[in-house]
């Protein structure tokens, strides 16, 4: 067997050519004279081909761009790529790359050189953000068109932390802006499902009223685009408050969807109340106004405390299964009466 090209005999043959002749004719690697490496100016992503990808370093972005720019004979696949950079200036670098590749089941290695040019761009998500892009508004409102600063802070923190964890799975989720409006907060969110998930969570955990609506705001390639609005109306109470409901006072332990889990403060009986309309409940005593009173004496059915308002003894009937952990108890005064709160509630 001899090579049809050079006539050599007894060499490793690839088809009708000896290996050196085959390599000379068919094995090559090419690289364009410049390779543009586009980095997002606002985040750590790079444009590779036509998609933006998160990268850990400029080095990684260059590597990705080189891999895409190297041209190999048909059927060739890169198995390894190493390169050295020689920085001409911060935006232009000479690159010497060594590329290993597999072609027709055999391994080859070639050296290529190019100039990498670093460009600044703006990725899809950052462009949207810069343009205050949003697909949904999450409107959170307090009761009676009011929301306390503490509640606002708590809600904003919750929304930002939920969006933060969603971003770990999808870079598309972000808060475009937050607006303080009369009665509450408006969150402009980049995606509807993220806004819906947070709205549902508030509905569940805060017994809030939930409404959603959509409006058409444009078209893209014949497709109708709509913006969603999720309205969450918080009830006038929260965990730890005392509410009045149908002529009795209840201590709110926690809430789930449309259910308020309470204890009747007079009898000590646990009760789950269905929330049909928020106006059926009145705030009898917010948690911030619950008093502390020192215990003077205690019998099976009664407890005597020092009234913190007036410093006179106060005799109170104990609710069922009343428990106290120390010398002080929580004391609540409402329109309907004065009650000791059990430490077990
Ligand atoms: Zn040959
Ligand atoms: Zn970006």
mmCIF file of C-alpha atoms and ligand atoms in Angstrom:
data_model
loop_
_atom_site.group_PDB
_atom_site.id
_atom_site.type_symbol
_atom_site.label_atom_id
_atom_site.label_comp_id
_atom_site.label_asym_id
_atom_site.label_seq_id
_atom_site.Cartn_x
_atom_site.Cartn_y
_atom_site.Cartn_z
ATOM 1 C CA UNK A 1 0.000 0.000 0.000
ATOM 2 C CA UNK A 2 1.433 3.351 -0.959
ATOM 3 C CA UNK A 3 0.261 6.940 -0.649
ATOM 4 C CA UNK A 4 -1.318 8.304 -3.853
ATOM 5 C CA UNK A 5 0.047 11.745 -3.041
ATOM 6 C CA UNK A 6 3.695 11.161 -2.152
ATOM 7 C CA UNK A 7 4.132 7.511 -3.023
ATOM 8 C CA UNK A 8 5.492 6.605 0.427
ATOM 9 C CA UNK A 9 5.004 2.999 1.510
ATOM 10 C CA UNK A 10 4.435 1.341 4.921
ATOM 11 C CA UNK A 11 2.998 4.454 6.577
ATOM 12 C CA UNK A 12 -0.210 4.733 8.626
ATOM 13 C CA UNK A 13 -2.863 5.254 5.981
ATOM 14 C CA UNK A 14 -6.055 7.312 6.077
ATOM 15 C CA UNK A 15 -7.975 6.241 3.001
ATOM 16 C CA UNK A 16 -5.588 6.499 0.074
ATOM 17 C CA UNK A 17 -3.271 9.002 1.777
ATOM 18 C CA UNK A 18 -0.510 8.557 4.320
ATOM 19 C CA UNK A 19 -1.113 10.411 7.598
ATOM 20 C CA UNK A 20 1.255 13.360 6.890
ATOM 21 C CA UNK A 21 -0.307 13.915 3.447
ATOM 22 C CA UNK A 22 -3.815 13.598 4.870
ATOM 23 C CA UNK A 23 -3.070 16.141 7.581
ATOM 24 C CA UNK A 24 -1.573 18.570 5.100
ATOM 25 C CA UNK A 25 -4.547 18.330 2.760
ATOM 26 C CA UNK A 26 -7.513 17.967 5.097
ATOM 27 C CA UNK A 27 -6.658 18.920 8.666
ATOM 28 C CA UNK A 28 -6.769 22.587 9.529
ATOM 29 C CA UNK A 29 -8.221 25.079 11.997
ATOM 30 C CA UNK A 30 -9.058 28.653 11.100
ATOM 31 C CA UNK A 31 -9.921 31.715 13.062
ATOM 32 C CA UNK A 32 -11.142 35.096 11.818
ATOM 33 C CA UNK A 33 -8.676 37.972 12.166
ATOM 34 C CA UNK A 34 -10.830 39.557 14.933
ATOM 35 C CA UNK A 35 -13.221 38.039 17.401
ATOM 36 C CA UNK A 36 -15.636 40.399 19.133
ATOM 37 C CA UNK A 37 -16.382 39.607 22.763
ATOM 38 C CA UNK A 38 -19.490 41.504 23.875
ATOM 39 C CA UNK A 39 -19.992 41.934 27.601
ATOM 40 C CA UNK A 40 -23.080 43.399 29.255
ATOM 41 C CA UNK A 41 -22.177 46.732 30.816
ATOM 42 C CA UNK A 42 -24.636 46.197 33.653
ATOM 43 C CA UNK A 43 -24.283 42.575 34.720
ATOM 44 C CA UNK A 44 -21.970 39.603 34.334
ATOM 45 C CA UNK A 45 -23.240 38.214 31.075
ATOM 46 C CA UNK A 46 -21.668 37.868 27.642
ATOM 47 C CA UNK A 47 -23.164 37.581 24.187
ATOM 48 C CA UNK A 48 -22.250 34.162 22.815
ATOM 49 C CA UNK A 49 -23.635 33.567 19.360
ATOM 50 C CA UNK A 50 -27.054 35.126 19.631
ATOM 51 C CA UNK A 51 -27.740 34.422 23.290
ATOM 52 C CA UNK A 52 -26.641 36.154 26.458
ATOM 53 C CA UNK A 53 -25.073 33.843 29.031
ATOM 54 C CA UNK A 54 -23.891 34.389 32.590
ATOM 55 C CA UNK A 55 -20.104 34.191 32.811
ATOM 56 C CA UNK A 56 -17.768 34.180 35.805
ATOM 57 C CA UNK A 57 -14.960 36.182 34.184
ATOM 58 C CA UNK A 58 -13.831 38.012 31.044
ATOM 59 C CA UNK A 59 -11.546 35.018 30.429
ATOM 60 C CA UNK A 60 -14.589 32.744 30.307
ATOM 61 C CA UNK A 61 -16.346 35.106 27.897
ATOM 62 C CA UNK A 62 -13.294 35.118 25.592
ATOM 63 C CA UNK A 63 -13.100 31.337 25.727
ATOM 64 C CA UNK A 64 -16.773 31.066 24.751
ATOM 65 C CA UNK A 65 -16.329 33.529 21.887
ATOM 66 C CA UNK A 66 -13.219 31.704 20.587
ATOM 67 C CA UNK A 67 -14.953 28.336 20.642
ATOM 68 C CA UNK A 68 -17.702 29.758 18.472
ATOM 69 C CA UNK A 69 -15.271 31.547 16.125
ATOM 70 C CA UNK A 70 -12.894 28.649 15.384
ATOM 71 C CA UNK A 71 -13.661 26.983 12.064
ATOM 72 C CA UNK A 72 -12.764 23.311 11.605
ATOM 73 C CA UNK A 73 -13.127 20.905 8.668
ATOM 74 C CA UNK A 74 -16.621 19.444 8.422
ATOM 75 C CA UNK A 75 -17.273 16.907 11.176
ATOM 76 C CA UNK A 76 -14.527 18.294 13.427
ATOM 77 C CA UNK A 77 -15.336 18.807 17.114
ATOM 78 C CA UNK A 78 -13.295 20.789 19.655
ATOM 79 C CA UNK A 79 -12.130 18.625 22.551
ATOM 80 C CA UNK A 80 -9.894 21.153 24.273
ATOM 81 C CA UNK A 81 -8.957 24.791 23.962
ATOM 82 C CA UNK A 82 -6.180 26.632 25.721
ATOM 83 C CA UNK A 83 -5.079 30.159 24.982
ATOM 84 C CA UNK A 84 -2.735 32.924 25.970
ATOM 85 C CA UNK A 85 -3.643 36.583 25.989
ATOM 86 C CA UNK A 86 -1.350 39.458 25.256
ATOM 87 C CA UNK A 87 -3.106 42.667 26.202
ATOM 88 C CA UNK A 88 -2.428 45.524 23.757
ATOM 89 C CA UNK A 89 -4.847 47.714 25.691
ATOM 90 C CA UNK A 90 -7.798 46.891 27.962
ATOM 91 C CA UNK A 91 -10.091 46.413 24.960
ATOM 92 C CA UNK A 92 -7.783 44.619 22.511
ATOM 93 C CA UNK A 93 -5.876 41.434 23.139
ATOM 94 C CA UNK A 94 -3.750 39.258 20.927
ATOM 95 C CA UNK A 95 -4.808 35.658 21.352
ATOM 96 C CA UNK A 96 -2.725 32.562 20.637
ATOM 97 C CA UNK A 97 -4.931 29.538 20.972
ATOM 98 C CA UNK A 98 -4.150 25.824 20.863
ATOM 99 C CA UNK A 99 -7.157 23.838 19.808
ATOM 100 C CA UNK A 100 -7.462 20.072 20.122
ATOM 101 C CA UNK A 101 -10.151 18.451 18.052
ATOM 102 C CA UNK A 102 -11.514 15.164 16.911
ATOM 103 C CA UNK A 103 -11.925 14.533 13.188
ATOM 104 C CA UNK A 104 -12.940 11.161 11.698
ATOM 105 C CA UNK A 105 -12.263 9.555 15.067
ATOM 106 C CA UNK A 106 -8.698 10.859 15.282
ATOM 107 C CA UNK A 107 -7.285 13.535 17.552
ATOM 108 C CA UNK A 108 -5.453 16.553 16.105
ATOM 109 C CA UNK A 109 -4.084 19.787 17.468
ATOM 110 C CA UNK A 110 -3.545 23.130 15.722
ATOM 111 C CA UNK A 111 -2.505 26.621 16.713
ATOM 112 C CA UNK A 112 -4.492 29.688 15.698
ATOM 113 C CA UNK A 113 -4.187 33.398 16.433
ATOM 114 C CA UNK A 114 -6.585 36.302 16.434
ATOM 115 C CA UNK A 115 -7.312 39.653 17.983
ATOM 116 C CA UNK A 116 -10.034 39.648 20.641
ATOM 117 C CA UNK A 117 -11.917 42.944 20.818
ATOM 118 C CA UNK A 118 -13.872 43.603 24.004
ATOM 119 C CA UNK A 119 -17.160 45.404 23.361
ATOM 120 C CA UNK A 120 -19.742 46.761 25.723
ATOM 121 C CA UNK A 121 -23.369 45.948 25.230
ATOM 122 C CA UNK A 122 -26.566 45.601 27.184
ATOM 123 C CA UNK A 123 -28.162 42.199 27.595
ATOM 124 C CA UNK A 124 -31.858 41.609 27.023
ATOM 125 C CA UNK A 125 -32.766 41.670 30.720
ATOM 126 C CA UNK A 126 -30.684 44.749 31.521
ATOM 127 C CA UNK A 127 -32.142 46.584 28.509
ATOM 128 C CA UNK A 128 -35.603 45.793 29.778
ATOM 129 C CA UNK A 129 -34.645 46.938 33.259
ATOM 130 C CA UNK A 130 -33.096 50.168 32.003
ATOM 131 C CA UNK A 131 -36.292 50.808 30.104
ATOM 132 C CA UNK A 132 -38.392 50.052 33.192
ATOM 133 C CA UNK A 133 -39.829 47.037 31.459
ATOM 134 C CA UNK A 134 -42.700 45.279 33.204
ATOM 135 C CA UNK A 135 -45.383 42.740 32.440
ATOM 136 C CA UNK A 136 -47.268 42.900 35.704
ATOM 137 C CA UNK A 137 -48.099 45.290 38.505
ATOM 138 C CA UNK A 138 -48.528 43.943 41.986
ATOM 139 C CA UNK A 139 -50.643 46.433 43.905
ATOM 140 C CA UNK A 140 -50.605 45.932 47.645
ATOM 141 C CA UNK A 141 -53.098 48.010 49.594
ATOM 142 C CA UNK A 142 -53.689 48.447 53.289
ATOM 143 C CA UNK A 143 -57.124 48.495 54.893
ATOM 144 C CA UNK A 144 -59.201 51.653 54.495
ATOM 145 C CA UNK A 145 -56.773 53.092 51.922
ATOM 146 C CA UNK A 146 -53.960 53.290 54.450
ATOM 147 C CA UNK A 147 -50.763 51.387 55.012
ATOM 148 C CA UNK A 148 -48.393 51.979 57.904
ATOM 149 C CA UNK A 149 -44.700 52.544 57.226
ATOM 150 C CA UNK A 150 -43.863 49.364 59.149
ATOM 151 C CA UNK A 151 -46.237 47.356 56.953
ATOM 152 C CA UNK A 152 -44.841 48.970 53.806
ATOM 153 C CA UNK A 153 -41.335 48.064 54.828
ATOM 154 C CA UNK A 154 -42.308 44.500 55.673
ATOM 155 C CA UNK A 155 -44.146 44.009 52.370
ATOM 156 C CA UNK A 156 -41.338 45.507 50.296
ATOM 157 C CA UNK A 157 -38.820 43.269 52.033
ATOM 158 C CA UNK A 158 -40.967 40.209 51.368
ATOM 159 C CA UNK A 159 -41.426 41.043 47.673
ATOM 160 C CA UNK A 160 -37.712 41.755 47.158
ATOM 161 C CA UNK A 161 -36.649 38.569 48.906
ATOM 162 C CA UNK A 162 -39.098 36.421 46.874
ATOM 163 C CA UNK A 163 -37.904 38.034 43.628
ATOM 164 C CA UNK A 164 -34.319 37.429 44.760
ATOM 165 C CA UNK A 165 -34.878 33.712 45.110
ATOM 166 C CA UNK A 166 -36.802 33.504 41.819
ATOM 167 C CA UNK A 167 -33.852 35.177 40.061
ATOM 168 C CA UNK A 168 -31.634 32.280 41.066
ATOM 169 C CA UNK A 169 -33.674 30.138 38.671
ATOM 170 C CA UNK A 170 -34.567 32.703 36.044
ATOM 171 C CA UNK A 171 -32.650 35.874 35.192
ATOM 172 C CA UNK A 172 -35.827 37.220 33.642
ATOM 173 C CA UNK A 173 -37.423 38.013 36.988
ATOM 174 C CA UNK A 174 -36.765 41.443 38.453
ATOM 175 C CA UNK A 175 -38.443 44.414 40.086
ATOM 176 C CA UNK A 176 -38.475 47.297 37.603
ATOM 177 C CA UNK A 177 -39.640 49.873 40.088
ATOM 178 C CA UNK A 178 -41.551 50.324 43.320
ATOM 179 C CA UNK A 179 -43.985 53.188 43.699
ATOM 180 C CA UNK A 180 -45.465 54.513 46.919
ATOM 181 C CA UNK A 181 -49.055 55.412 46.165
ATOM 182 C CA UNK A 182 -52.000 56.465 48.292
ATOM 183 C CA UNK A 183 -52.986 53.454 50.360
ATOM 184 C CA UNK A 184 -50.024 51.204 49.616
ATOM 185 C CA UNK A 185 -47.313 50.113 47.197
ATOM 186 C CA UNK A 186 -47.112 49.270 43.495
ATOM 187 C CA UNK A 187 -44.450 46.785 42.411
ATOM 188 C CA UNK A 188 -43.627 46.684 38.682
ATOM 189 C CA UNK A 189 -42.434 43.173 37.899
ATOM 190 C CA UNK A 190 -40.844 41.790 34.745
ATOM 191 C CA UNK A 191 -42.963 38.654 34.548
ATOM 192 C CA UNK A 192 -46.586 37.827 35.330
ATOM 193 C CA UNK A 193 -46.036 34.413 36.956
ATOM 194 C CA UNK A 194 -43.660 35.956 39.513
ATOM 195 C CA UNK A 195 -46.213 38.645 40.401
ATOM 196 C CA UNK A 196 -48.979 36.058 40.652
ATOM 197 C CA UNK A 197 -46.930 33.787 42.930
ATOM 198 C CA UNK A 198 -46.221 36.614 45.378
ATOM 199 C CA UNK A 199 -49.843 37.811 45.277
ATOM 200 C CA UNK A 200 -51.033 34.266 46.045
ATOM 201 C CA UNK A 201 -48.594 34.007 48.917
ATOM 202 C CA UNK A 202 -49.919 37.239 50.459
ATOM 203 C CA UNK A 203 -53.464 35.997 49.968
ATOM 204 C CA UNK A 204 -52.574 32.816 51.863
ATOM 205 C CA UNK A 205 -50.405 34.126 54.636
ATOM 206 C CA UNK A 206 -52.078 37.478 55.292
ATOM 207 C CA UNK A 207 -55.698 36.588 54.554
ATOM 208 C CA UNK A 208 -55.685 39.260 51.885
ATOM 209 C CA UNK A 209 -58.287 39.896 49.222
ATOM 210 C CA UNK A 210 -56.997 38.896 45.763
ATOM 211 C CA UNK A 211 -58.022 40.202 42.362
ATOM 212 C CA UNK A 212 -56.391 39.909 38.976
ATOM 213 C CA UNK A 213 -57.101 41.669 35.718
ATOM 214 C CA UNK A 214 -55.334 42.150 32.422
ATOM 215 C CA UNK A 215 -55.176 44.865 29.842
ATOM 216 C CA UNK A 216 -53.890 44.857 26.295
ATOM 217 C CA UNK A 217 -50.874 47.085 25.859
ATOM 218 C CA UNK A 218 -49.362 46.185 22.535
ATOM 219 C CA UNK A 219 -48.517 43.688 19.875
ATOM 220 C CA UNK A 220 -45.324 41.935 18.934
ATOM 221 C CA UNK A 221 -45.208 40.011 15.684
ATOM 222 C CA UNK A 222 -48.969 39.640 15.500
ATOM 223 C CA UNK A 223 -49.075 38.421 19.101
ATOM 224 C CA UNK A 224 -51.169 40.354 21.589
ATOM 225 C CA UNK A 225 -49.302 41.394 24.686
ATOM 226 C CA UNK A 226 -51.153 41.982 27.892
ATOM 227 C CA UNK A 227 -50.156 43.397 31.222
ATOM 228 C CA UNK A 228 -51.504 41.842 34.364
ATOM 229 C CA UNK A 229 -52.525 43.673 37.484
ATOM 230 C CA UNK A 230 -52.689 41.782 40.764
ATOM 231 C CA UNK A 231 -54.494 43.647 43.520
ATOM 232 C CA UNK A 232 -53.927 42.531 47.080
ATOM 233 C CA UNK A 233 -55.927 44.188 49.822
ATOM 234 C CA UNK A 234 -54.639 43.418 53.280
ATOM 235 C CA UNK A 235 -57.191 43.062 56.074
ATOM 236 C CA UNK A 236 -57.180 45.587 58.920
ATOM 237 C CA UNK A 237 -55.476 43.090 61.214
ATOM 238 C CA UNK A 238 -52.526 40.782 61.331
ATOM 239 C CA UNK A 239 -51.135 38.047 63.588
ATOM 240 C CA UNK A 240 -51.026 39.094 67.242
ATOM 241 C CA UNK A 241 -53.832 41.656 66.997
ATOM 242 C CA UNK A 242 -57.191 41.423 68.780
ATOM 243 C CA UNK A 243 -60.218 41.757 66.497
ATOM 244 C CA UNK A 244 -63.900 42.226 67.129
ATOM 245 C CA UNK A 245 -66.187 39.897 65.201
ATOM 246 C CA UNK A 246 -69.946 39.606 65.707
ATOM 247 C CA UNK A 247 -69.876 41.171 69.158
ATOM 248 C CA UNK A 248 -66.904 39.231 70.608
ATOM 249 C CA UNK A 249 -63.162 39.798 70.816
ATOM 250 C CA UNK A 250 -60.668 37.343 69.304
ATOM 251 C CA UNK A 251 -56.903 37.099 69.522
ATOM 252 C CA UNK A 252 -55.452 36.374 66.046
ATOM 253 C CA UNK A 253 -52.939 33.508 66.171
ATOM 254 C CA UNK A 254 -52.405 33.035 62.429
ATOM 255 C CA UNK A 255 -54.127 33.088 59.091
ATOM 256 C CA UNK A 256 -54.529 30.952 56.031
ATOM 257 C CA UNK A 257 -56.559 31.441 52.883
ATOM 258 C CA UNK A 258 -59.833 33.089 53.993
ATOM 259 C CA UNK A 259 -59.515 31.650 57.494
ATOM 260 C CA UNK A 260 -58.499 33.516 60.606
ATOM 261 C CA UNK A 261 -57.323 31.196 63.374
ATOM 262 C CA UNK A 262 -58.109 32.803 66.708
ATOM 263 C CA UNK A 263 -58.825 32.341 70.366
ATOM 264 C CA UNK A 264 -61.917 33.887 71.972
ATOM 265 C CA UNK A 265 -60.213 36.105 74.568
ATOM 266 C CA UNK A 266 -63.110 35.912 77.057
ATOM 267 C CA UNK A 267 -63.674 32.139 77.001
ATOM 268 C CA UNK A 268 -60.263 30.900 75.838
ATOM 269 C CA UNK A 269 -61.925 28.769 73.185
ATOM 270 C CA UNK A 270 -59.957 28.362 69.933
ATOM 271 C CA UNK A 271 -61.973 29.376 66.902
ATOM 272 C CA UNK A 272 -61.334 29.482 63.163
ATOM 273 C CA UNK A 273 -63.350 32.249 61.560
ATOM 274 C CA UNK A 274 -64.155 32.412 57.883
ATOM 275 C CA UNK A 275 -63.257 35.748 56.356
ATOM 276 C CA UNK A 276 -66.006 36.641 53.898
ATOM 277 C CA UNK A 277 -65.531 40.384 53.807
ATOM 278 C CA UNK A 278 -62.800 42.288 55.582
ATOM 279 C CA UNK A 279 -65.375 44.732 56.973
ATOM 280 C CA UNK A 280 -66.924 42.015 59.180
ATOM 281 C CA UNK A 281 -63.826 42.308 61.341
ATOM 282 C CA UNK A 282 -62.859 45.407 63.282
ATOM 283 C CA UNK A 283 -59.473 45.952 64.849
ATOM 284 C CA UNK A 284 -60.211 45.949 68.587
ATOM 285 C CA UNK A 285 -56.621 46.309 69.777
ATOM 286 C CA UNK A 286 -53.501 46.283 67.584
ATOM 287 C CA UNK A 287 -50.591 44.180 68.891
ATOM 288 C CA UNK A 288 -48.574 47.326 69.555
ATOM 289 C CA UNK A 289 -51.159 48.480 72.102
ATOM 290 C CA UNK A 290 -51.288 45.285 74.135
ATOM 291 C CA UNK A 291 -50.157 46.119 77.694
ATOM 292 C CA UNK A 292 -47.956 44.311 80.179
ATOM 293 C CA UNK A 293 -49.279 43.969 83.732
ATOM 294 C CA UNK A 294 -47.675 42.571 86.876
ATOM 295 C CA UNK A 295 -49.595 39.754 88.624
ATOM 296 C CA UNK A 296 -50.628 40.344 92.267
ATOM 297 C CA UNK A 297 -52.565 37.137 93.057
ATOM 298 C CA UNK A 298 -54.035 34.252 91.108
ATOM 299 C CA UNK A 299 -56.800 31.779 91.977
ATOM 300 C CA UNK A 300 -58.354 28.936 89.955
ATOM 301 C CA UNK A 301 -60.778 31.183 88.136
ATOM 302 C CA UNK A 302 -59.452 34.706 88.638
ATOM 303 C CA UNK A 303 -56.282 36.696 88.359
ATOM 304 C CA UNK A 304 -55.529 40.037 90.014
ATOM 305 C CA UNK A 305 -53.067 42.334 88.284
ATOM 306 C CA UNK A 306 -51.842 45.866 88.793
ATOM 307 C CA UNK A 307 -53.568 48.011 86.197
ATOM 308 C CA UNK A 308 -50.679 49.662 84.305
ATOM 309 C CA UNK A 309 -52.971 52.583 83.571
ATOM 310 C CA UNK A 310 -53.783 53.965 87.019
ATOM 311 C CA UNK A 311 -51.767 51.566 89.211
ATOM 312 C CA UNK A 312 -54.809 50.084 90.964
ATOM 313 C CA UNK A 313 -55.580 46.364 91.409
ATOM 314 C CA UNK A 314 -57.685 44.866 88.669
ATOM 315 C CA UNK A 315 -59.633 41.583 89.049
ATOM 316 C CA UNK A 316 -60.019 39.562 85.861
ATOM 317 C CA UNK A 317 -61.761 36.298 85.037
ATOM 318 C CA UNK A 318 -59.323 33.733 83.613
ATOM 319 C CA UNK A 319 -60.170 32.178 80.247
ATOM 320 C CA UNK A 320 -60.073 28.369 79.919
ATOM 321 C CA UNK A 321 -56.577 26.826 80.021
ATOM 322 C CA UNK A 322 -54.975 30.131 81.008
ATOM 323 C CA UNK A 323 -51.219 29.866 81.377
ATOM 324 C CA UNK A 324 -48.580 32.340 82.356
ATOM 325 C CA UNK A 325 -44.812 31.966 82.173
ATOM 326 C CA UNK A 326 -43.677 34.794 84.442
ATOM 327 C CA UNK A 327 -44.740 37.547 86.829
ATOM 328 C CA UNK A 328 -46.137 39.611 83.982
ATOM 329 C CA UNK A 329 -49.072 38.911 81.713
ATOM 330 C CA UNK A 330 -50.304 40.552 78.543
ATOM 331 C CA UNK A 331 -53.385 42.664 79.125
ATOM 332 C CA UNK A 332 -55.731 43.808 76.391
ATOM 333 C CA UNK A 333 -58.335 46.567 76.655
ATOM 334 C CA UNK A 334 -61.026 46.803 74.003
ATOM 335 C CA UNK A 335 -64.412 48.459 73.523
ATOM 336 C CA UNK A 336 -65.984 45.296 74.975
ATOM 337 C CA UNK A 337 -63.802 44.695 78.009
ATOM 338 C CA UNK A 338 -60.419 44.032 79.596
ATOM 339 C CA UNK A 339 -58.863 40.570 79.298
ATOM 340 C CA UNK A 340 -55.713 38.726 80.332
ATOM 341 C CA UNK A 341 -54.008 36.962 77.404
ATOM 342 C CA UNK A 342 -52.700 33.470 78.018
ATOM 343 C CA UNK A 343 -49.000 32.949 77.247
ATOM 344 C CA UNK A 344 -49.968 29.716 75.485
ATOM 345 C CA UNK A 345 -51.801 31.596 72.695
HETATM 346 ZN ZN1 LIG B 1 1.821 10.786 1.536
HETATM 347 ZN ZN1 LIG B 2 -27.038 42.499 31.655
#
